Short mmCIF file of C-alpha atoms in Angstrom, two decimals:
data_model
loop_
_atom_site.label_atom_id
_atom_site.label_comp_id
_atom_site.label_asym_id
_atom_site.label_seq_id
_atom_site.Cartn_x
_atom_site.Cartn_y
_atom_site.Cartn_z
CA MET A 1 -3.43 15.73 -21.05
CA ILE A 2 -4.69 13.36 -18.54
CA THR A 3 -8.09 11.63 -18.74
CA THR A 4 -9.75 9.73 -16.05
CA ILE A 5 -12.03 6.91 -16.74
CA ASP A 6 -14.99 5.35 -14.62
CA PRO A 7 -14.01 1.81 -14.60
CA ALA A 8 -17.58 0.66 -13.77
CA SER A 9 -18.80 2.19 -17.05
CA GLY A 10 -15.86 2.96 -19.23
CA LYS A 11 -17.02 6.55 -19.51
CA THR A 12 -14.71 9.62 -19.13
CA LEU A 13 -14.77 11.32 -15.83
CA ALA A 14 -12.58 14.27 -16.22
CA THR A 15 -9.65 15.66 -18.15
CA TYR A 16 -6.66 17.54 -16.40
CA GLY A 17 -3.88 19.53 -18.17
CA ALA A 18 -0.51 18.40 -17.33
CA MET A 19 2.12 20.75 -15.84
CA THR A 20 4.71 22.47 -17.93
CA PRO A 21 8.20 22.20 -17.13
CA ALA A 22 8.24 25.97 -15.74
CA GLU A 23 5.14 25.01 -13.73
CA LEU A 24 6.88 21.86 -12.31
CA GLU A 25 9.82 24.16 -11.31
CA GLN A 26 7.89 26.48 -9.59
CA VAL A 27 6.11 23.88 -7.49
CA VAL A 28 9.54 22.42 -6.47
CA VAL A 29 10.64 25.70 -5.49
CA GLN A 30 7.65 26.52 -3.37
CA ALA A 31 7.64 23.12 -1.92
CA ALA A 32 11.31 22.77 -0.95
CA ASP A 33 10.94 26.60 0.82
CA ALA A 34 7.83 25.29 2.53
CA ALA A 35 9.58 22.14 3.79
CA GLY A 36 12.43 24.11 5.09
CA ALA A 37 10.19 26.41 7.24
CA TRP A 38 8.11 23.45 8.24
CA GLY A 39 11.22 21.71 9.63
CA ARG A 40 11.62 24.62 12.12
CA VAL A 41 8.09 24.52 13.38
CA ALA A 42 8.00 22.87 17.03
CA VAL A 43 7.20 19.44 16.90
CA SER A 44 3.97 20.15 19.26
CA ASP A 45 2.63 22.45 16.57
CA ARG A 46 3.28 20.03 13.56
CA LEU A 47 1.44 17.09 15.62
CA ALA A 48 -1.46 19.52 16.40
CA ALA A 49 -1.90 20.08 12.72
CA LEU A 50 -2.56 16.26 12.60
CA THR A 51 -5.46 16.41 14.88
CA ARG A 52 -6.88 19.28 12.57
CA LEU A 53 -6.17 16.64 9.70
CA ALA A 54 -8.24 13.93 10.95
CA ALA A 55 -11.17 16.26 11.50
CA GLU A 56 -11.01 17.48 8.04
CA LEU A 57 -10.78 13.96 6.78
CA ARG A 58 -13.92 13.04 8.52
CA GLY A 59 -15.65 16.12 7.52
CA SER A 60 -14.67 15.47 3.99
CA LYS A 61 -15.44 11.63 3.93
CA ASP A 62 -18.40 11.51 1.53
CA ALA A 63 -16.51 13.71 -1.16
CA LEU A 64 -13.23 11.69 -0.94
CA ALA A 65 -15.08 8.27 -0.84
CA ALA A 66 -17.08 9.31 -4.02
CA MET A 67 -14.06 10.49 -5.73
CA MET A 68 -11.92 6.97 -5.03
CA THR A 69 -14.94 5.05 -6.04
CA ALA A 70 -15.54 7.05 -9.27
CA GLU A 71 -11.96 6.83 -10.31
CA MET A 72 -10.86 3.53 -9.46
CA GLY A 73 -14.11 1.46 -8.70
CA LYS A 74 -13.58 1.06 -5.02
CA PRO A 75 -16.71 -0.33 -3.28
CA ILE A 76 -18.08 2.74 -1.54
CA GLY A 77 -18.02 1.20 1.95
CA GLU A 78 -14.30 0.30 1.50
CA ALA A 79 -13.59 3.74 0.25
CA GLU A 80 -15.22 5.28 3.52
CA GLY A 81 -13.19 2.83 5.40
CA GLU A 82 -10.07 4.26 3.68
CA VAL A 83 -10.87 7.65 4.80
CA GLU A 84 -11.38 6.68 8.43
CA LYS A 85 -8.27 4.58 8.54
CA SER A 86 -6.35 7.63 7.37
CA ALA A 87 -8.07 9.63 10.21
CA VAL A 88 -6.89 7.15 12.87
CA THR A 89 -3.52 7.29 11.54
CA ALA A 90 -3.36 10.87 11.71
CA GLU A 91 -4.55 10.89 15.39
CA TYR A 92 -2.08 8.18 16.38
CA TYR A 93 0.86 10.36 15.50
CA ALA A 94 -0.74 13.28 16.97
CA THR A 95 -0.70 11.39 20.19
CA ASN A 96 2.45 9.43 19.88
CA GLY A 97 4.65 11.25 17.53
CA GLY A 98 6.09 13.35 20.49
CA ALA A 99 7.68 10.41 22.26
CA ILE A 100 8.87 8.87 18.97
CA LEU A 101 10.65 11.82 17.76
CA ALA A 102 12.11 12.85 21.38
CA ASP A 103 15.88 12.97 21.84
CA GLU A 104 17.35 9.64 23.28
CA PRO A 105 19.88 10.22 26.01
CA VAL A 106 23.00 7.92 25.83
CA THR A 107 25.21 7.36 28.76
CA VAL A 108 28.88 7.99 27.99
CA ASP A 109 31.12 8.96 30.83
CA GLY A 110 32.26 12.58 30.87
CA VAL A 111 30.10 13.98 28.11
CA ARG A 112 26.43 14.67 27.29
CA ALA A 113 25.25 12.64 24.35
CA TRP A 114 22.00 12.05 22.71
CA VAL A 115 20.35 10.85 19.28
CA SER A 116 17.92 13.14 17.68
CA TYR A 117 15.62 12.71 14.80
CA GLU A 118 15.61 15.72 12.40
CA PRO A 119 13.82 16.69 9.52
CA ILE A 120 15.59 15.98 6.06
CA GLY A 121 13.43 18.25 3.70
CA LEU A 122 11.20 17.60 0.72
CA VAL A 123 10.29 13.99 0.15
CA LEU A 124 9.11 12.84 -3.41
CA ALA A 125 6.23 10.14 -3.23
CA VAL A 126 5.47 8.23 -6.33
CA MET A 127 1.90 6.40 -5.30
CA PRO A 128 -0.35 3.97 -6.72
CA TRP A 129 -3.94 4.11 -7.74
CA ASN A 130 -5.46 0.85 -5.70
CA PHE A 131 -5.93 2.92 -2.31
CA PRO A 132 -5.86 6.70 -3.59
CA LEU A 133 -5.95 8.17 -0.17
CA TRP A 134 -4.61 5.51 2.24
CA GLN A 135 -1.22 4.92 0.32
CA VAL A 136 -0.54 8.71 0.38
CA MET A 137 -1.61 9.13 4.03
CA ARG A 138 0.42 6.33 5.37
CA PHE A 139 3.46 7.90 4.13
CA ALA A 140 2.52 11.47 4.23
CA VAL A 141 1.12 11.59 7.88
CA PRO A 142 4.42 10.44 9.51
CA THR A 143 6.73 12.44 6.92
CA LEU A 144 5.00 15.68 7.75
CA ALA A 145 5.06 14.92 11.50
CA ALA A 146 8.99 14.37 11.43
CA GLY A 147 9.14 18.01 9.81
CA ASN A 148 9.44 17.08 6.05
CA GLY A 149 7.52 18.32 3.02
CA VAL A 150 5.65 16.23 0.58
CA LEU A 151 6.00 16.16 -3.25
CA LEU A 152 3.21 13.80 -4.53
CA LYS A 153 3.24 12.24 -8.05
CA HIS A 154 0.06 9.91 -8.12
CA SER A 155 -1.21 7.65 -10.39
CA PRO A 156 -2.75 9.31 -13.56
CA ASN A 157 -5.96 7.48 -13.10
CA VAL A 158 -6.66 9.06 -9.86
CA THR A 159 -5.80 12.46 -10.63
CA GLY A 160 -8.92 13.76 -8.97
CA SER A 161 -8.03 12.10 -5.79
CA ALA A 162 -4.35 13.50 -5.81
CA LEU A 163 -5.65 17.06 -6.22
CA ALA A 164 -8.21 16.49 -3.41
CA ILE A 165 -5.52 15.31 -1.17
CA GLU A 166 -3.49 18.59 -1.65
CA ARG A 167 -6.61 20.49 -0.97
CA LEU A 168 -7.32 18.48 2.04
CA PHE A 169 -3.99 19.42 3.79
CA ARG A 170 -4.48 22.99 2.81
CA ALA A 171 -7.94 22.99 4.52
CA ALA A 172 -6.41 21.37 7.50
CA GLY A 173 -4.18 24.33 8.06
CA PHE A 174 -1.01 22.97 6.86
CA PRO A 175 1.24 25.72 5.12
CA HIS A 176 0.07 26.29 1.40
CA HIS A 177 2.71 24.56 -0.33
CA LEU A 178 3.80 21.94 1.96
CA VAL A 179 2.02 19.30 0.45
CA ARG A 180 1.91 19.49 -3.56
CA THR A 181 0.69 17.29 -6.31
CA LEU A 182 2.47 17.00 -9.66
CA VAL A 183 0.43 16.53 -12.87
CA VAL A 184 2.58 14.81 -15.33
CA ASP A 185 1.73 13.37 -18.71
CA GLU A 186 2.13 9.62 -18.53
CA PRO A 187 4.97 9.32 -21.14
CA ASP A 188 6.86 11.96 -19.37
CA VAL A 189 6.72 10.36 -15.84
CA PRO A 190 9.90 8.19 -15.93
CA ALA A 191 12.02 11.01 -17.07
CA THR A 192 10.46 13.59 -14.75
CA ILE A 193 10.87 11.40 -11.83
CA GLU A 194 14.63 10.41 -12.52
CA GLN A 195 15.19 14.27 -12.80
CA LEU A 196 13.40 14.95 -9.48
CA ILE A 197 15.40 12.35 -7.71
CA ALA A 198 18.64 13.84 -8.75
CA ASP A 199 17.51 17.33 -7.76
CA ASP A 200 19.26 18.64 -4.84
CA ARG A 201 16.04 19.94 -3.43
CA ILE A 202 14.81 16.43 -3.08
CA ALA A 203 15.94 14.54 -0.01
CA ALA A 204 14.50 11.13 -0.33
CA VAL A 205 11.95 9.13 -2.28
CA THR A 206 9.45 6.83 -1.84
CA LEU A 207 7.52 4.58 -4.18
CA THR A 208 4.59 2.07 -3.83
CA GLY A 209 4.18 0.28 -7.15
CA SER A 210 5.47 -2.34 -9.47
CA ASN A 211 8.68 -3.98 -9.50
CA ARG A 212 9.66 -2.35 -12.72
CA ALA A 213 9.00 1.14 -11.36
CA GLY A 214 10.56 0.17 -8.06
CA SER A 215 13.82 -0.77 -9.77
CA ALA A 216 14.09 2.45 -11.86
CA VAL A 217 13.41 4.57 -8.63
CA GLY A 218 15.62 2.61 -6.41
CA ALA A 219 18.51 2.80 -9.05
CA ALA A 220 17.84 6.60 -9.48
CA ALA A 221 18.16 6.92 -5.70
CA GLY A 222 21.26 5.03 -5.35
CA ARG A 223 23.05 6.91 -8.19
CA VAL A 224 22.85 10.03 -5.92
CA SER A 225 23.03 8.54 -2.67
CA LYS A 226 19.60 9.44 -1.58
CA ARG A 227 17.59 7.29 0.84
CA SER A 228 14.36 5.40 -0.79
CA VAL A 229 11.81 3.37 0.45
CA LEU A 230 10.12 0.88 -1.93
CA GLU A 231 6.94 -1.06 -1.12
CA LEU A 232 6.44 -3.17 -4.24
CA GLY A 233 4.47 -6.40 -5.13
CA GLY A 234 3.04 -9.16 -3.00
CA SER A 235 2.05 -12.78 -3.41
CA ASP A 236 1.30 -13.43 0.00
CA ALA A 237 0.47 -16.84 1.42
CA PHE A 238 -2.40 -17.66 3.48
CA VAL A 239 -1.46 -21.10 5.01
CA VAL A 240 -4.32 -23.43 6.74
CA LEU A 241 -2.75 -25.92 9.00
CA ALA A 242 -4.82 -29.38 9.54
CA ASP A 243 -5.45 -28.28 12.98
CA ALA A 244 -7.16 -25.01 12.16
CA ASP A 245 -10.74 -23.86 12.53
CA VAL A 246 -11.60 -24.40 8.81
CA GLU A 247 -14.86 -22.67 8.95
CA ALA A 248 -13.20 -19.44 10.50
CA ALA A 249 -10.14 -19.74 7.97
CA ALA A 250 -12.42 -20.14 4.97
CA ALA A 251 -14.42 -17.06 6.05
CA ALA A 252 -11.31 -15.08 6.57
CA ALA A 253 -9.89 -16.18 3.33
CA VAL A 254 -12.81 -14.84 1.17
CA ARG A 255 -11.99 -11.20 2.94
CA ALA A 256 -8.27 -11.76 2.43
CA ARG A 257 -8.42 -12.34 -1.13
CA PHE A 258 -11.28 -10.08 -2.40
CA THR A 259 -11.20 -7.12 -0.53
CA ASN A 260 -10.60 -3.86 -2.70
CA SER A 261 -11.76 -6.36 -5.58
CA GLY A 262 -8.56 -8.29 -4.98
CA GLN A 263 -6.35 -5.23 -5.98
CA SER A 264 -4.08 -4.82 -2.93
CA CYS A 265 -0.50 -5.75 -2.39
CA VAL A 266 -1.39 -7.49 0.88
CA CYS A 267 -4.27 -9.44 -0.27
CA ALA A 268 -3.83 -13.13 0.31
CA LYS A 269 -3.24 -14.57 -3.27
CA ARG A 270 -1.81 -18.23 -2.62
CA PHE A 271 -3.95 -20.42 -0.40
CA ILE A 272 -1.77 -23.22 0.93
CA VAL A 273 -3.93 -25.96 2.69
CA GLU A 274 -2.79 -29.09 4.32
CA GLU A 275 -4.18 -32.29 2.49
CA ALA A 276 -6.13 -33.37 5.50
CA ILE A 277 -8.51 -30.50 5.51
CA ALA A 278 -8.13 -29.39 1.82
CA ASP A 279 -11.52 -30.72 0.68
CA GLU A 280 -13.47 -29.11 3.37
CA PHE A 281 -11.48 -25.72 3.12
CA VAL A 282 -12.10 -25.39 -0.63
CA ASP A 283 -15.71 -26.15 -0.51
CA ARG A 284 -16.32 -23.66 2.15
CA PHE A 285 -13.91 -21.09 0.55
CA VAL A 286 -15.65 -21.36 -3.02
CA GLN A 287 -19.11 -21.05 -1.46
CA GLY A 288 -18.18 -17.97 0.03
CA VAL A 289 -16.74 -16.74 -3.27
CA LYS A 290 -19.69 -17.48 -5.17
CA GLU A 291 -21.88 -15.53 -2.61
CA LEU A 292 -19.85 -12.57 -3.31
CA THR A 293 -22.10 -9.61 -5.06
CA VAL A 294 -20.29 -8.09 -8.08
CA GLY A 295 -21.56 -4.87 -9.54
CA ASP A 296 -21.93 -1.19 -9.20
CA PRO A 297 -19.32 0.06 -6.74
CA THR A 298 -21.52 2.82 -5.39
CA ASP A 299 -24.30 0.25 -4.23
CA ARG A 300 -23.56 -0.73 -0.76
CA GLY A 301 -24.42 -4.31 -1.33
CA THR A 302 -21.63 -4.81 -3.62
CA ALA A 303 -18.56 -6.71 -2.54
CA VAL A 304 -16.50 -6.83 -5.63
CA GLY A 305 -16.27 -3.81 -8.10
CA PRO A 306 -14.47 -3.55 -11.44
CA LEU A 307 -10.83 -3.50 -11.90
CA ALA A 308 -9.38 -0.21 -12.15
CA ARG A 309 -8.31 -0.61 -15.85
CA ASP A 310 -9.24 -2.69 -18.83
CA ASP A 311 -5.51 -3.73 -19.36
CA LEU A 312 -5.43 -4.87 -15.65
CA ARG A 313 -8.23 -7.17 -16.53
CA ALA A 314 -6.54 -8.59 -19.70
CA ALA A 315 -3.23 -9.39 -17.81
CA LEU A 316 -5.60 -11.23 -15.02
CA GLN A 317 -7.35 -13.13 -17.93
CA ARG A 318 -3.77 -14.24 -19.13
CA GLN A 319 -2.58 -15.38 -15.73
CA VAL A 320 -6.02 -17.60 -15.45
CA ALA A 321 -5.64 -18.93 -18.88
CA GLU A 322 -2.00 -19.86 -18.90
CA SER A 323 -2.26 -21.33 -15.12
CA VAL A 324 -5.12 -23.62 -16.43
CA ALA A 325 -3.27 -24.59 -19.61
CA ALA A 326 -0.32 -25.71 -17.10
CA GLY A 327 -2.58 -28.04 -15.12
CA ALA A 328 -4.56 -25.58 -12.70
CA VAL A 329 -8.41 -26.55 -12.23
CA LEU A 330 -10.83 -23.55 -12.68
CA VAL A 331 -13.50 -24.27 -10.02
CA THR A 332 -15.48 -21.08 -10.18
CA GLY A 333 -15.06 -17.87 -12.30
CA GLY A 334 -12.31 -17.30 -14.64
CA ALA A 335 -13.70 -14.71 -17.20
CA SER A 336 -14.45 -11.05 -17.91
CA ILE A 337 -18.04 -10.01 -17.33
CA ASP A 338 -19.68 -8.93 -20.46
CA GLY A 339 -21.23 -5.43 -20.36
CA PRO A 340 -19.78 -1.80 -19.50
CA GLY A 341 -16.94 -1.45 -17.19
CA PHE A 342 -13.89 -3.66 -16.36
CA PHE A 343 -15.50 -6.37 -14.06
CA PHE A 344 -13.96 -9.95 -13.81
CA GLU A 345 -15.84 -12.76 -12.21
CA PRO A 346 -14.36 -13.90 -8.54
CA THR A 347 -12.14 -16.87 -9.46
CA VAL A 348 -10.82 -19.85 -7.65
CA LEU A 349 -7.89 -21.99 -9.08
CA THR A 350 -7.21 -25.23 -7.33
CA GLY A 351 -4.05 -27.45 -8.08
CA THR A 352 -1.92 -24.57 -8.61
CA ALA A 353 2.00 -24.94 -7.95
CA PRO A 354 5.21 -23.37 -8.63
CA GLY A 355 5.70 -22.82 -12.18
CA MET A 356 2.05 -21.51 -12.94
CA PRO A 357 1.39 -17.63 -13.37
CA ALA A 358 -1.25 -17.71 -10.77
CA PHE A 359 1.36 -19.10 -8.18
CA ASP A 360 4.31 -17.24 -9.29
CA GLU A 361 3.25 -13.88 -10.35
CA GLU A 362 1.24 -11.18 -8.53
CA THR A 363 -2.40 -11.63 -9.51
CA PHE A 364 -3.73 -8.05 -9.04
CA GLY A 365 -7.58 -8.81 -9.01
CA PRO A 366 -10.23 -11.30 -7.93
CA VAL A 367 -8.30 -14.60 -8.58
CA ALA A 368 -7.34 -17.02 -5.66
CA ALA A 369 -4.77 -19.75 -6.29
CA VAL A 370 -5.10 -22.85 -3.93
CA ALA A 371 -2.24 -25.35 -3.45
CA VAL A 372 -2.41 -28.62 -1.25
CA ALA A 373 0.70 -29.33 0.94
CA ARG A 374 1.33 -32.78 2.33
CA ASP A 375 2.07 -31.48 5.68
CA SER A 376 3.26 -28.50 7.57
CA ASP A 377 6.87 -28.76 6.23
CA HIS A 378 5.58 -28.79 2.71
CA ALA A 379 3.37 -25.93 3.43
CA ALA A 380 6.39 -23.77 4.69
CA GLU A 381 8.30 -24.72 1.59
CA LEU A 382 5.30 -23.68 -0.70
CA ALA A 383 4.67 -20.58 1.25
CA GLY A 384 8.47 -19.54 0.76
CA ALA A 385 8.47 -20.50 -3.05
CA THR A 386 8.00 -16.83 -4.11
CA GLN A 387 10.11 -14.04 -5.27
CA TYR A 388 7.90 -11.80 -2.86
CA GLY A 389 7.96 -11.39 0.72
CA LEU A 390 5.41 -8.84 2.08
CA GLY A 391 2.85 -10.63 4.35
CA LEU A 392 2.03 -14.00 5.56
CA SER A 393 -1.13 -15.42 7.20
CA ILE A 394 -1.13 -18.68 9.18
CA TRP A 395 -4.10 -20.31 10.48
CA THR A 396 -3.79 -22.96 13.34
CA GLY A 397 -5.40 -24.18 16.31
CA ASP A 398 -2.10 -23.73 18.25
CA PRO A 399 -0.68 -20.19 17.94
CA ALA A 400 2.72 -20.85 18.98
CA ARG A 401 3.08 -23.57 16.13
CA GLY A 402 1.95 -20.67 13.85
CA VAL A 403 4.63 -18.55 15.17
CA GLU A 404 7.21 -21.14 14.75
CA LEU A 405 6.23 -21.85 11.33
CA ALA A 406 6.06 -18.29 10.35
CA ARG A 407 9.66 -18.00 11.46
CA ARG A 408 10.66 -20.38 8.64
CA ILE A 409 9.10 -18.09 5.95
CA THR A 410 10.56 -15.00 4.92
CA SER A 411 8.18 -11.71 5.06
CA GLY A 412 7.75 -8.22 6.29
CA ALA A 413 4.94 -9.23 8.65
CA ALA A 414 3.32 -12.39 9.74
CA PHE A 415 -0.28 -12.72 11.18
CA VAL A 416 -1.31 -15.79 13.00
CA ASN A 417 -5.22 -16.56 12.94
CA ALA A 418 -5.74 -13.16 11.44
CA VAL A 419 -5.92 -11.60 8.05
CA VAL A 420 -2.68 -9.39 6.94
CA ALA A 421 -3.31 -5.82 7.31
CA SER A 422 -1.59 -2.47 7.83
CA ASP A 423 -2.07 -0.71 11.05
CA PRO A 424 -0.45 2.77 12.30
CA ARG A 425 0.82 1.01 15.46
CA VAL A 426 3.12 -1.56 13.65
CA PRO A 427 5.58 -1.12 10.80
CA PHE A 428 4.60 -2.16 7.25
CA GLY A 429 6.89 -3.30 4.55
CA GLY A 430 8.51 -5.82 2.73
CA THR A 431 11.43 -8.33 1.96
CA LYS A 432 12.84 -9.85 -1.09
CA ARG A 433 11.10 -8.31 -4.14
CA SER A 434 8.47 -6.81 -2.16
CA GLY A 435 10.86 -3.87 -1.42
CA TYR A 436 12.47 -2.43 1.61
CA GLY A 437 12.05 0.19 4.36
CA ARG A 438 9.14 0.72 6.39
CA GLU A 439 6.06 2.64 6.93
CA LEU A 440 3.97 3.40 9.89
CA ALA A 441 4.58 3.09 13.58
CA GLY A 442 7.78 4.67 15.20
CA HIS A 443 9.70 3.16 12.27
CA GLY A 444 7.80 4.96 9.67
CA LEU A 445 8.03 8.13 11.47
CA ARG A 446 11.91 8.04 11.66
CA GLU A 447 12.42 6.51 8.06
CA PHE A 448 12.74 10.11 6.73
CA THR A 449 14.64 11.64 9.42
CA ASN A 450 18.33 12.49 9.98
CA ILE A 451 19.19 10.16 12.92
CA ARG A 452 21.91 12.43 14.34
CA THR A 453 24.42 12.06 17.05
CA TYR A 454 25.15 14.66 19.47
CA TRP A 455 28.27 14.47 21.71
CA VAL A 456 28.92 17.44 24.06
CA ALA A 457 32.24 17.56 26.19
CA GLY A 458 32.80 20.05 28.73
#
């Protein structure tokens, strides 16, 4: 039995019966058959279905957003934005998918040769709770456009959202079993996922989640020589150089850290500021953080909602306490908020450095770690002093200088004078312990295809 909890109140939302082994088997049979048939559908027809999906998303916006807010505490305005972003992504692939998937002629004397991007079958997706809709859509939309099927194992605390996603695709006119949600008791998840990856009917697997889960999924896929994409943790650096517009950088820093109540892999987490402007930046940043409204995520005035689970709040509290014990300075926040729900104060730590949990670990909640750099070289050194490599944001009055500095720091994306974000027009993914493979753009559409060579003589 799976129980979902409202993190704003701590009260039970719903309970769901887990699927039996026989029910799971039936779902896999049906989904594999649907994926095989879908792969034979013309690309133009597959892309037309995405246009219907975008309309269905927008028509279901209120219900989808309300479900996400109830299940994981996302502020309602951000939940609505998640629905719209998913719709925009569906439209992007509906418009551009044909060109991305088109055969590519290769010039070879005496023969006709080309490269084709063909479906591979049923793809298993293990998805997290922090973006209940968008995390699924950014994988599922291009995967379906490529002619594959989707088997979704979502996080148990957003089971209602997971089942709503299955219904959404059906309402948009996709084949009945092409997108299926698995409901699995949490203790059974590791073994079930490993068995599914080993199943010949599963062509590939993608996971967004923790490094521990990613290691298990990547290893299981490797044992059976199956493709995998892993989008794991992040501890993104937000670098502010001495020539930056400090006011603009500080305002952007608040958004970069506290969007989704700080529960995002691409939230900026480590703020590395050159010494010459550090005091001004911290003053402006802290003032912006203090102005954030914490509270009921259904209230449109709320900027920061609860953490999704109480154990996540406890982990954040440990990271703050251990960092302060190691020498960090608590400037604002730093504690759980009394009362119902799983709320935590928006927090800023200064004086952080390698060796402190707030700097070394992924802080998945409203906690910002500020470190002061002597100069730009030291800033690059601090930014790169992490096991992660997802995103990077650099703020400077000279964009060319920002790009030059970014080339010295390993990450999957580098944004100059902008907050790191995912966008369907550019690929998304990590390096180092942030994972491998890419979602979105042309790379994401081709990620789960058979890149096939044709060589025709005579």
